[in-house]
Short mmCIF file of C-alpha atoms and ligand atoms in Angstrom, two decimals:
data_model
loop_
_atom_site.label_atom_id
_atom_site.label_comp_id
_atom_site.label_asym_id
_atom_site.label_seq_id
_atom_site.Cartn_x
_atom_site.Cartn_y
_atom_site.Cartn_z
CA UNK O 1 0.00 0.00 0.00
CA UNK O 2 1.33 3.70 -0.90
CA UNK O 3 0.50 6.85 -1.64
CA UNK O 4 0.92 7.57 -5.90
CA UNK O 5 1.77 10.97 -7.20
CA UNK O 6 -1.72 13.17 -8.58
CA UNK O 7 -0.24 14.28 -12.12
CA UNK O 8 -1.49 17.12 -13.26
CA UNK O 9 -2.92 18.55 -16.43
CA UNK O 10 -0.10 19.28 -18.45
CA UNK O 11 1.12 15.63 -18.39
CA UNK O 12 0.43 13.70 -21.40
CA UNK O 13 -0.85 10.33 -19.38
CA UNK O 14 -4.27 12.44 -18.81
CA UNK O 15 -4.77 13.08 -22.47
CA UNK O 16 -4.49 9.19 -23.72
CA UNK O 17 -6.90 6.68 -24.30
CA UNK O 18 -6.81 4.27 -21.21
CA UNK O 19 -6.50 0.21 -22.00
CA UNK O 20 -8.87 -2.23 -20.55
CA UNK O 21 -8.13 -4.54 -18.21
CA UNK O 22 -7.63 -8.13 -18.23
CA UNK O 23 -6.02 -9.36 -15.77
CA UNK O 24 -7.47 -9.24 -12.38
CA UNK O 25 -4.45 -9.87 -10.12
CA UNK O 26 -2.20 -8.61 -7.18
CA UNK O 27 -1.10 -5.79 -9.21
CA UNK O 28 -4.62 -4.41 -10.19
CA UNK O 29 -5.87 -5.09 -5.95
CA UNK O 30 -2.41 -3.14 -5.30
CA UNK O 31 -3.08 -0.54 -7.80
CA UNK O 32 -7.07 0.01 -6.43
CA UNK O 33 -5.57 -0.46 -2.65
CA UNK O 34 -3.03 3.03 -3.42
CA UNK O 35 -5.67 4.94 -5.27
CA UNK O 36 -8.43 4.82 -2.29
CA UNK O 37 -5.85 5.53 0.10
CA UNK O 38 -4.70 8.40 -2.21
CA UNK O 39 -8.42 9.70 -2.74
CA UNK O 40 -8.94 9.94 0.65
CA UNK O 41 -5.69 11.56 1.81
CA UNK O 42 -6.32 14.17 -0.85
CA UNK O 43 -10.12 14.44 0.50
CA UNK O 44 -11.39 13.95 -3.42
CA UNK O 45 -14.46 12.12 -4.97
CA UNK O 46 -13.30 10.36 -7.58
CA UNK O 47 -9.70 8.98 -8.80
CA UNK O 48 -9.25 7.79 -11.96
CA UNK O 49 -5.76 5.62 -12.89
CA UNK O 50 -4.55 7.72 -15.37
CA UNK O 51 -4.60 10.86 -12.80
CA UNK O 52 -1.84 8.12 -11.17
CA UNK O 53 0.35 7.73 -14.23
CA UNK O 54 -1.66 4.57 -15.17
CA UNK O 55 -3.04 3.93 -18.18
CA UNK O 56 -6.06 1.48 -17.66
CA UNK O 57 -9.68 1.56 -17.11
CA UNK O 58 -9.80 1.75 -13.84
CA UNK O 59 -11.99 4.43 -11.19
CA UNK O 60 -13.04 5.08 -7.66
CA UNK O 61 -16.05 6.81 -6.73
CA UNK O 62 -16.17 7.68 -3.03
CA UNK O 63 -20.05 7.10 -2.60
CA UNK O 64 -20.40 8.71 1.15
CA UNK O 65 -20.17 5.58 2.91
CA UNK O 66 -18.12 3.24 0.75
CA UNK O 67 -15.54 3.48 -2.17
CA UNK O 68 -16.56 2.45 -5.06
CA UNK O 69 -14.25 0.41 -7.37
CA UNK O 70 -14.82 0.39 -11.13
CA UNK O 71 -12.80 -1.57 -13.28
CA UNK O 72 -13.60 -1.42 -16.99
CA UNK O 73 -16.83 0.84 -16.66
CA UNK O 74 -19.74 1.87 -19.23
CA UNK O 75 -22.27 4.60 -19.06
CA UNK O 76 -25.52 2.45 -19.37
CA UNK O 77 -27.61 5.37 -19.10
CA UNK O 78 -28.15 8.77 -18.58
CA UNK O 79 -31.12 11.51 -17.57
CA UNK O 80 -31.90 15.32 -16.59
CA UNK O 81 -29.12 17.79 -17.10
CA UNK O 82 -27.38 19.57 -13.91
CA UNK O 83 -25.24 22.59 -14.22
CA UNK O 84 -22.70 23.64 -11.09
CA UNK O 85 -19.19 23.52 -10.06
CA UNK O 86 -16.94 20.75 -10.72
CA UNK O 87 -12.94 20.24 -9.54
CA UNK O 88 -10.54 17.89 -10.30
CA UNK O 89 -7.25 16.22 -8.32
CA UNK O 90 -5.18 16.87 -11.43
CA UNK O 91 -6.51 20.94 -11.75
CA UNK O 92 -5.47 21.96 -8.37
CA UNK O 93 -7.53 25.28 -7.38
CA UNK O 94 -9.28 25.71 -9.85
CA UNK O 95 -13.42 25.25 -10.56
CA UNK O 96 -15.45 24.84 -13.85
CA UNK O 97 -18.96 25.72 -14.58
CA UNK O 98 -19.97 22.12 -16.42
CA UNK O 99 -23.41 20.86 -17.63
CA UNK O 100 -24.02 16.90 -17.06
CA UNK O 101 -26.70 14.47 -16.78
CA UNK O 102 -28.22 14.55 -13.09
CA UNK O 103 -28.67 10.53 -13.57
CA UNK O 104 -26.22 8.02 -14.55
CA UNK O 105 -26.54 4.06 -14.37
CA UNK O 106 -23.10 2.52 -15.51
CA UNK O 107 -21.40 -1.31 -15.48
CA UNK O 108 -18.25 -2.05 -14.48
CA UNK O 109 -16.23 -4.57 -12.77
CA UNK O 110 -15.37 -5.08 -9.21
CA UNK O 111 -11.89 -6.30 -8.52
CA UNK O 112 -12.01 -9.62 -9.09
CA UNK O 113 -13.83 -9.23 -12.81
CA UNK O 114 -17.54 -9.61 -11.32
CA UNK O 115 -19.86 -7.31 -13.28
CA UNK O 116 -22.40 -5.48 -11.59
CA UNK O 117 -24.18 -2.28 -11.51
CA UNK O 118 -24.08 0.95 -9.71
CA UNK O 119 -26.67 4.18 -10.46
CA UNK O 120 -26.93 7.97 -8.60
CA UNK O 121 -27.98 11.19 -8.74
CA UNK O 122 -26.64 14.75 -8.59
CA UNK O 123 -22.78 14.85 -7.53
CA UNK O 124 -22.37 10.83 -7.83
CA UNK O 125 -23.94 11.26 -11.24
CA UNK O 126 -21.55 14.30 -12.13
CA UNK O 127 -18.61 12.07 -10.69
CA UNK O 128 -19.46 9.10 -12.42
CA UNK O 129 -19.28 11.32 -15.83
CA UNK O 130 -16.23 12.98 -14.83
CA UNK O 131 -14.22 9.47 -14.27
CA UNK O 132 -15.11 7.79 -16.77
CA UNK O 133 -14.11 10.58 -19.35
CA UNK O 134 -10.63 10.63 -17.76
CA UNK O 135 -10.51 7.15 -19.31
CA UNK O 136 -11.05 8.38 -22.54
CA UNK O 137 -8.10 11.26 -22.10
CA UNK O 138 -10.98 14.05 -21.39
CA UNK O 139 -10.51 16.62 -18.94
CA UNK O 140 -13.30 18.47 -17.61
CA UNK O 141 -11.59 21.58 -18.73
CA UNK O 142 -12.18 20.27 -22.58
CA UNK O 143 -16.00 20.44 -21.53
CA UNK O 144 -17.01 22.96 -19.13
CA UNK O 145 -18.66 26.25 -20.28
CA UNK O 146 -15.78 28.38 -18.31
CA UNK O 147 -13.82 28.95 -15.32
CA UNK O 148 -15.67 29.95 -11.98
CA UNK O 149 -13.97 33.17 -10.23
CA UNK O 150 -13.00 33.33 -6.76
CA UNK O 151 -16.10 35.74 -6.40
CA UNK O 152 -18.47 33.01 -7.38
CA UNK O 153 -16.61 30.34 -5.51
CA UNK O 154 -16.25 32.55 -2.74
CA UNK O 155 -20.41 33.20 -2.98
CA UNK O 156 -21.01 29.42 -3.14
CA UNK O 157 -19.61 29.05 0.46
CA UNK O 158 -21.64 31.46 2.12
ZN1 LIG M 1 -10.65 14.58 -12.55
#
């Protein structure tokens, strides 16, 4: 178990295409083990591999009360539209103004290559989206309408 290193945007390992994975071994349990106990130690949401310097199909959704662990994951389904303020681990500081479904159902894998399904509204919804994109080498900063300023993110906390 270890901490990994959070690139961040300018490295080229969050702009690729992720692989799938196949095989569901000691290296992928190791490689889910570092990224929850890197997502929590940097108090995030979600962690995708790539953000890690990995490039494979692989996300964690912190749900609230357990970590979700999505290995090879699909959007099944989507509904609604939300608008608000999304971060990422790899965009230190910085907030986006980004439009997304308010319901997503997706598949994925658990670690040991079970496939099962997990669904949720609002910010699990926006997370889901946002995780899975990273997989696909999109940053949220490729979708969002613009930038919030500090006087808007400043506003939101009050
Ligand atoms: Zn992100």
């Amino acid at each position: 178990m270890g901490l990994r290193k959070i690139l961040t945007d300018k490295d080229p390992a969050l702009h690729k295409v992720c692989r799938p994975v196949v095989n569901f071994d000691g290296r992928l349990h190791r490689l889910l083990d570092d990224m929850r106990e890197t997502l929590v130690e940097a108090n995030g949401v979600g962690l995708a591999a790539p953000q890690v310097g990995i490039l494979r199909r692989v996300v964690i959704v912190d749900l609230g009360d357990e970590i979700l662990e999505l290995v090879n994951p699909q959007l099944l389904e989507t509904d609604g539209e939300q608008e608000g303020a999304e971060g990422c681990l790899s965009v230190p500081g910085k907030y986006g103004l980004v439009k997304r479904p308010n319901f997503a159902r997706v598949r994925a894998q658990d670690r040991d290559g079970q496939w099962y399904e997990a669904e949720g509204e609002e910010l699990i919804a926006r997370c889901f989206c946002h995780e899975l994109d990273h997989l696909d080498g999109i940053m949220y900063t490729e979708v969002m309408e613009r930038f919030l300023t500090e006087e808007e993110l400043n506003a939101d906390e009050e």
